Amino acid sequence: DRRLFLSPHREGMSARTLTCLGDTFVRASGGEDVSMEAVLQSSKYVGIYCSASWCPPCRMFTPVLSEAYASKAHEDGLEVIFVSADRSAEQFTDYFGKMPFLAVPFTSAAQRQEVMRAFRVSGIPKLIVVRTSDGKVVSEDGGNDVSKHGENVEAHWESL
């Protein structure tokens, strides 16, 4: 099971894995859920995107990330998994509906809290980028990376 291999190897970080994200993710468009196994098989990087509709900086960054993802980054091997800090299912549904990403189901509140705890998310928006081949956290500041490198962000992460 490749998920068990994925634990970040960055100095100063406690052992934690992508398993805290769960086994299944939802799509904003509905359709079939996507398994963690499928994500790992099809992606070079997993971006864990912690955000919420009530957060003004999040609402500013989400379109930037969505554009980079849709124009090239997804094609280059980035899968983004949205982890909501919204306060209601309605907020989640409205906000997530504007995203091309996958998400941890809103109904999995304990799981969403575990992701925030495991990756020490103290402020949002936060984009943590994990390389799937070795489980290394290549960026804890993926938002800045995407803002700076746009759709070519994958080339930046390859250089790390």
PDB file of C-alpha atoms in Angstrom:
ATOM      1  CA  ASP A   1       0.000   0.000   0.000  1.00  0.00           C
ATOM      2  CA  ARG A   2       1.778   3.090  -1.286  1.00  0.00           C
ATOM      3  CA  ARG A   3      -0.050   5.413   1.155  1.00  0.00           C
ATOM      4  CA  LEU A   4       1.820   3.931   4.073  1.00  0.00           C
ATOM      5  CA  PHE A   5       5.099   4.964   2.438  1.00  0.00           C
ATOM      6  CA  LEU A   6       4.060   8.582   2.273  1.00  0.00           C
ATOM      7  CA  SER A   7       5.356  10.317   5.311  1.00  0.00           C
ATOM      8  CA  PRO A   8       6.960  13.724   4.982  1.00  0.00           C
ATOM      9  CA  HIS A   9      10.722  13.849   5.366  1.00  0.00           C
ATOM     10  CA  ARG A  10      11.426  17.454   6.175  1.00  0.00           C
ATOM     11  CA  GLU A  11      13.476  18.477   9.160  1.00  0.00           C
ATOM     12  CA  GLY A  12      11.431  19.802  12.048  1.00  0.00           C
ATOM     13  CA  MET A  13       8.245  18.052  10.981  1.00  0.00           C
ATOM     14  CA  SER A  14       6.693  15.274  12.968  1.00  0.00           C
ATOM     15  CA  ALA A  15       5.893  11.983  11.267  1.00  0.00           C
ATOM     16  CA  ARG A  16       2.558  12.302   9.568  1.00  0.00           C
ATOM     17  CA  THR A  17       1.141  10.792   6.429  1.00  0.00           C
ATOM     18  CA  LEU A  18      -1.316  11.447   3.681  1.00  0.00           C
ATOM     19  CA  THR A  19      -3.486   8.774   5.252  1.00  0.00           C
ATOM     20  CA  CYS A  20      -5.048  11.509   7.404  1.00  0.00           C
ATOM     21  CA  LEU A  21      -6.738  12.734   4.213  1.00  0.00           C
ATOM     22  CA  GLY A  22      -8.774   9.539   4.063  1.00  0.00           C
ATOM     23  CA  ASP A  23      -9.425   7.012   1.334  1.00  0.00           C
ATOM     24  CA  THR A  24     -12.050   8.786  -0.771  1.00  0.00           C
ATOM     25  CA  PHE A  25     -12.520  12.296  -2.131  1.00  0.00           C
ATOM     26  CA  VAL A  26     -15.521  14.051  -3.636  1.00  0.00           C
ATOM     27  CA  ARG A  27     -15.807  16.175  -6.777  1.00  0.00           C
ATOM     28  CA  ALA A  28     -17.587  19.521  -6.856  1.00  0.00           C
ATOM     29  CA  SER A  29     -19.333  18.459 -10.051  1.00  0.00           C
ATOM     30  CA  GLY A  30     -20.724  15.358  -8.370  1.00  0.00           C
ATOM     31  CA  GLY A  31     -19.914  12.212 -10.246  1.00  0.00           C
ATOM     32  CA  GLU A  32     -18.008   9.318  -8.824  1.00  0.00           C
ATOM     33  CA  ASP A  33     -15.787   9.704  -5.798  1.00  0.00           C
ATOM     34  CA  VAL A  34     -12.037   9.347  -6.318  1.00  0.00           C
ATOM     35  CA  SER A  35      -9.892   7.001  -4.239  1.00  0.00           C
ATOM     36  CA  MET A  36      -6.563   7.908  -2.655  1.00  0.00           C
ATOM     37  CA  GLU A  37      -5.069   5.048  -4.660  1.00  0.00           C
ATOM     38  CA  ALA A  38      -6.196   6.677  -7.928  1.00  0.00           C
ATOM     39  CA  VAL A  39      -4.788  10.041  -6.811  1.00  0.00           C
ATOM     40  CA  LEU A  40      -1.415   8.503  -6.007  1.00  0.00           C
ATOM     41  CA  GLN A  41      -1.261   6.572  -9.263  1.00  0.00           C
ATOM     42  CA  SER A  42      -2.044   9.606 -11.431  1.00  0.00           C
ATOM     43  CA  SER A  43      -0.177  12.407  -9.631  1.00  0.00           C
ATOM     44  CA  LYS A  44       3.381  13.555  -9.027  1.00  0.00           C
ATOM     45  CA  TYR A  45       2.261  15.966  -6.322  1.00  0.00           C
ATOM     46  CA  VAL A  46      -0.647  16.257  -3.930  1.00  0.00           C
ATOM     47  CA  GLY A  47      -1.519  19.764  -2.813  1.00  0.00           C
ATOM     48  CA  ILE A  48      -3.407  19.860   0.464  1.00  0.00           C
ATOM     49  CA  TYR A  49      -5.418  23.076   0.234  1.00  0.00           C
ATOM     50  CA  CYS A  50      -6.847  24.313   3.536  1.00  0.00           C
ATOM     51  CA  SER A  51      -9.278  27.159   2.975  1.00  0.00           C
ATOM     52  CA  ALA A  52     -12.740  28.529   3.801  1.00  0.00           C
ATOM     53  CA  SER A  53     -15.376  30.682   2.157  1.00  0.00           C
ATOM     54  CA  TRP A  54     -15.494  33.153   5.069  1.00  0.00           C
ATOM     55  CA  CYS A  55     -11.755  33.948   4.700  1.00  0.00           C
ATOM     56  CA  PRO A  56     -11.037  36.964   2.397  1.00  0.00           C
ATOM     57  CA  PRO A  57      -7.427  35.910   1.557  1.00  0.00           C
ATOM     58  CA  CYS A  58      -8.757  32.434   0.701  1.00  0.00           C
ATOM     59  CA  ARG A  59     -11.370  33.876  -1.629  1.00  0.00           C
ATOM     60  CA  MET A  60      -8.594  35.854  -3.336  1.00  0.00           C
ATOM     61  CA  PHE A  61      -6.210  32.908  -3.710  1.00  0.00           C
ATOM     62  CA  THR A  62      -8.672  30.180  -4.727  1.00  0.00           C
ATOM     63  CA  PRO A  63      -9.182  31.597  -8.251  1.00  0.00           C
ATOM     64  CA  VAL A  64      -5.389  31.891  -8.710  1.00  0.00           C
ATOM     65  CA  LEU A  65      -4.877  28.262  -7.698  1.00  0.00           C
ATOM     66  CA  SER A  66      -7.859  27.131  -9.778  1.00  0.00           C
ATOM     67  CA  GLU A  67      -6.497  28.880 -12.881  1.00  0.00           C
ATOM     68  CA  ALA A  68      -2.990  27.414 -12.499  1.00  0.00           C
ATOM     69  CA  TYR A  69      -4.475  23.972 -11.895  1.00  0.00           C
ATOM     70  CA  ALA A  70      -6.876  24.104 -14.841  1.00  0.00           C
ATOM     71  CA  SER A  71      -4.429  25.608 -17.328  1.00  0.00           C
ATOM     72  CA  LYS A  72      -1.433  23.315 -16.836  1.00  0.00           C
ATOM     73  CA  ALA A  73      -0.539  22.235 -13.313  1.00  0.00           C
ATOM     74  CA  HIS A  74      -3.054  19.366 -13.167  1.00  0.00           C
ATOM     75  CA  GLU A  75      -1.864  18.102 -16.524  1.00  0.00           C
ATOM     76  CA  ASP A  76       1.722  18.242 -15.195  1.00  0.00           C
ATOM     77  CA  GLY A  77       0.849  15.990 -12.278  1.00  0.00           C
ATOM     78  CA  LEU A  78      -0.639  18.112  -9.486  1.00  0.00           C
ATOM     79  CA  GLU A  79      -3.773  16.950  -7.711  1.00  0.00           C
ATOM     80  CA  VAL A  80      -5.257  19.368  -5.195  1.00  0.00           C
ATOM     81  CA  ILE A  81      -7.352  18.127  -2.297  1.00  0.00           C
ATOM     82  CA  PHE A  82      -9.443  20.799  -0.615  1.00  0.00           C
ATOM     83  CA  VAL A  83      -9.773  20.603   3.157  1.00  0.00           C
ATOM     84  CA  SER A  84     -12.553  22.938   4.229  1.00  0.00           C
ATOM     85  CA  ALA A  85     -12.619  25.080   7.333  1.00  0.00           C
ATOM     86  CA  ASP A  86     -16.140  26.235   6.488  1.00  0.00           C
ATOM     87  CA  ARG A  87     -18.718  26.295   9.258  1.00  0.00           C
ATOM     88  CA  SER A  88     -21.655  24.792   7.390  1.00  0.00           C
ATOM     89  CA  ALA A  89     -22.355  22.339   4.599  1.00  0.00           C
ATOM     90  CA  GLU A  90     -24.000  25.157   2.638  1.00  0.00           C
ATOM     91  CA  GLN A  91     -20.851  27.312   2.834  1.00  0.00           C
ATOM     92  CA  PHE A  92     -18.743  24.321   1.787  1.00  0.00           C
ATOM     93  CA  THR A  93     -21.010  23.448  -1.145  1.00  0.00           C
ATOM     94  CA  ASP A  94     -21.136  27.023  -2.460  1.00  0.00           C
ATOM     95  CA  TYR A  95     -17.364  27.555  -2.152  1.00  0.00           C
ATOM     96  CA  PHE A  96     -16.264  24.114  -3.343  1.00  0.00           C
ATOM     97  CA  GLY A  97     -18.601  24.406  -6.319  1.00  0.00           C
ATOM     98  CA  LYS A  98     -16.237  27.053  -7.749  1.00  0.00           C
ATOM     99  CA  MET A  99     -13.202  24.724  -7.567  1.00  0.00           C
ATOM    100  CA  PRO A 100     -11.881  22.145 -10.038  1.00  0.00           C
ATOM    101  CA  PHE A 101     -10.287  20.108  -7.226  1.00  0.00           C
ATOM    102  CA  LEU A 102     -11.140  17.087  -5.138  1.00  0.00           C
ATOM    103  CA  ALA A 103     -12.124  17.499  -1.482  1.00  0.00           C
ATOM    104  CA  VAL A 104     -12.217  15.665   1.790  1.00  0.00           C
ATOM    105  CA  PRO A 105     -15.992  15.233   2.304  1.00  0.00           C
ATOM    106  CA  PHE A 106     -17.482  17.991   4.475  1.00  0.00           C
ATOM    107  CA  THR A 107     -19.309  15.327   6.475  1.00  0.00           C
ATOM    108  CA  SER A 108     -15.899  14.029   7.621  1.00  0.00           C
ATOM    109  CA  ALA A 109     -15.366  16.751  10.233  1.00  0.00           C
ATOM    110  CA  ALA A 110     -12.993  14.709  12.405  1.00  0.00           C
ATOM    111  CA  GLN A 111     -10.923  13.853   9.374  1.00  0.00           C
ATOM    112  CA  ARG A 112     -10.708  17.506   8.280  1.00  0.00           C
ATOM    113  CA  GLN A 113      -9.634  18.496  11.803  1.00  0.00           C
ATOM    114  CA  GLU A 114      -7.011  15.738  11.813  1.00  0.00           C
ATOM    115  CA  VAL A 115      -5.504  17.044   8.562  1.00  0.00           C
ATOM    116  CA  MET A 116      -5.291  20.560  10.030  1.00  0.00           C
ATOM    117  CA  ARG A 117      -3.671  19.182  13.172  1.00  0.00           C
ATOM    118  CA  ALA A 118      -1.317  16.765  11.412  1.00  0.00           C
ATOM    119  CA  PHE A 119       0.041  19.447   9.103  1.00  0.00           C
ATOM    120  CA  ARG A 120       0.018  22.134  11.820  1.00  0.00           C
ATOM    121  CA  VAL A 121      -2.228  24.493   9.900  1.00  0.00           C
ATOM    122  CA  SER A 122      -2.530  27.639  11.993  1.00  0.00           C
ATOM    123  CA  GLY A 123      -3.733  30.010   9.297  1.00  0.00           C
ATOM    124  CA  ILE A 124      -5.516  29.838   5.983  1.00  0.00           C
ATOM    125  CA  PRO A 125      -5.221  29.751   3.071  1.00  0.00           C
ATOM    126  CA  LYS A 126      -2.553  27.075   3.274  1.00  0.00           C
ATOM    127  CA  LEU A 127      -1.282  24.862   0.455  1.00  0.00           C
ATOM    128  CA  ILE A 128       1.044  22.059   1.488  1.00  0.00           C
ATOM    129  CA  VAL A 129       2.648  20.156  -1.380  1.00  0.00           C
ATOM    130  CA  VAL A 130       3.722  16.520  -1.048  1.00  0.00           C
ATOM    131  CA  ARG A 131       5.674  14.621  -3.717  1.00  0.00           C
ATOM    132  CA  THR A 132       3.979  11.247  -4.169  1.00  0.00           C
ATOM    133  CA  SER A 133       7.097   9.314  -5.223  1.00  0.00           C
ATOM    134  CA  ASP A 134       8.801   9.636  -1.840  1.00  0.00           C
ATOM    135  CA  GLY A 135       6.306  11.388   0.435  1.00  0.00           C
ATOM    136  CA  LYS A 136       8.503  14.438   0.907  1.00  0.00           C
ATOM    137  CA  VAL A 137       6.799  17.710   1.730  1.00  0.00           C
ATOM    138  CA  VAL A 138       8.345  19.871  -0.990  1.00  0.00           C
ATOM    139  CA  SER A 139       6.571  23.044   0.082  1.00  0.00           C
ATOM    140  CA  GLU A 140       4.668  24.263   3.089  1.00  0.00           C
ATOM    141  CA  ASP A 141       4.144  27.539   1.235  1.00  0.00           C
ATOM    142  CA  GLY A 142       2.568  26.245  -1.956  1.00  0.00           C
ATOM    143  CA  GLY A 143       0.348  29.314  -2.135  1.00  0.00           C
ATOM    144  CA  ASN A 144       3.366  31.561  -2.599  1.00  0.00           C
ATOM    145  CA  ASP A 145       4.833  29.073  -5.099  1.00  0.00           C
ATOM    146  CA  VAL A 146       1.643  29.116  -7.192  1.00  0.00           C
ATOM    147  CA  SER A 147       1.379  32.919  -7.005  1.00  0.00           C
ATOM    148  CA  LYS A 148       4.985  33.270  -8.149  1.00  0.00           C
ATOM    149  CA  HIS A 149       5.222  30.469 -10.762  1.00  0.00           C
ATOM    150  CA  GLY A 150       1.592  30.093 -11.895  1.00  0.00           C
ATOM    151  CA  GLU A 151       0.839  27.161 -14.162  1.00  0.00           C
ATOM    152  CA  ASN A 152       4.559  26.250 -14.267  1.00  0.00           C
ATOM    153  CA  VAL A 153       4.754  25.610 -10.537  1.00  0.00           C
ATOM    154  CA  GLU A 154       5.478  21.914 -11.062  1.00  0.00           C
ATOM    155  CA  ALA A 155       8.858  22.782 -12.639  1.00  0.00           C
ATOM    156  CA  HIS A 156       9.706  24.779  -9.509  1.00  0.00           C
ATOM    157  CA  TRP A 157       8.864  21.837  -7.250  1.00  0.00           C
ATOM    158  CA  GLU A 158      10.940  19.506  -9.449  1.00  0.00           C
ATOM    159  CA  SER A 159      13.955  21.691  -8.684  1.00  0.00           C
ATOM    160  CA  LEU A 160      13.558  21.267  -4.919  1.00  0.00           C
TER     161      LEU A 160
END
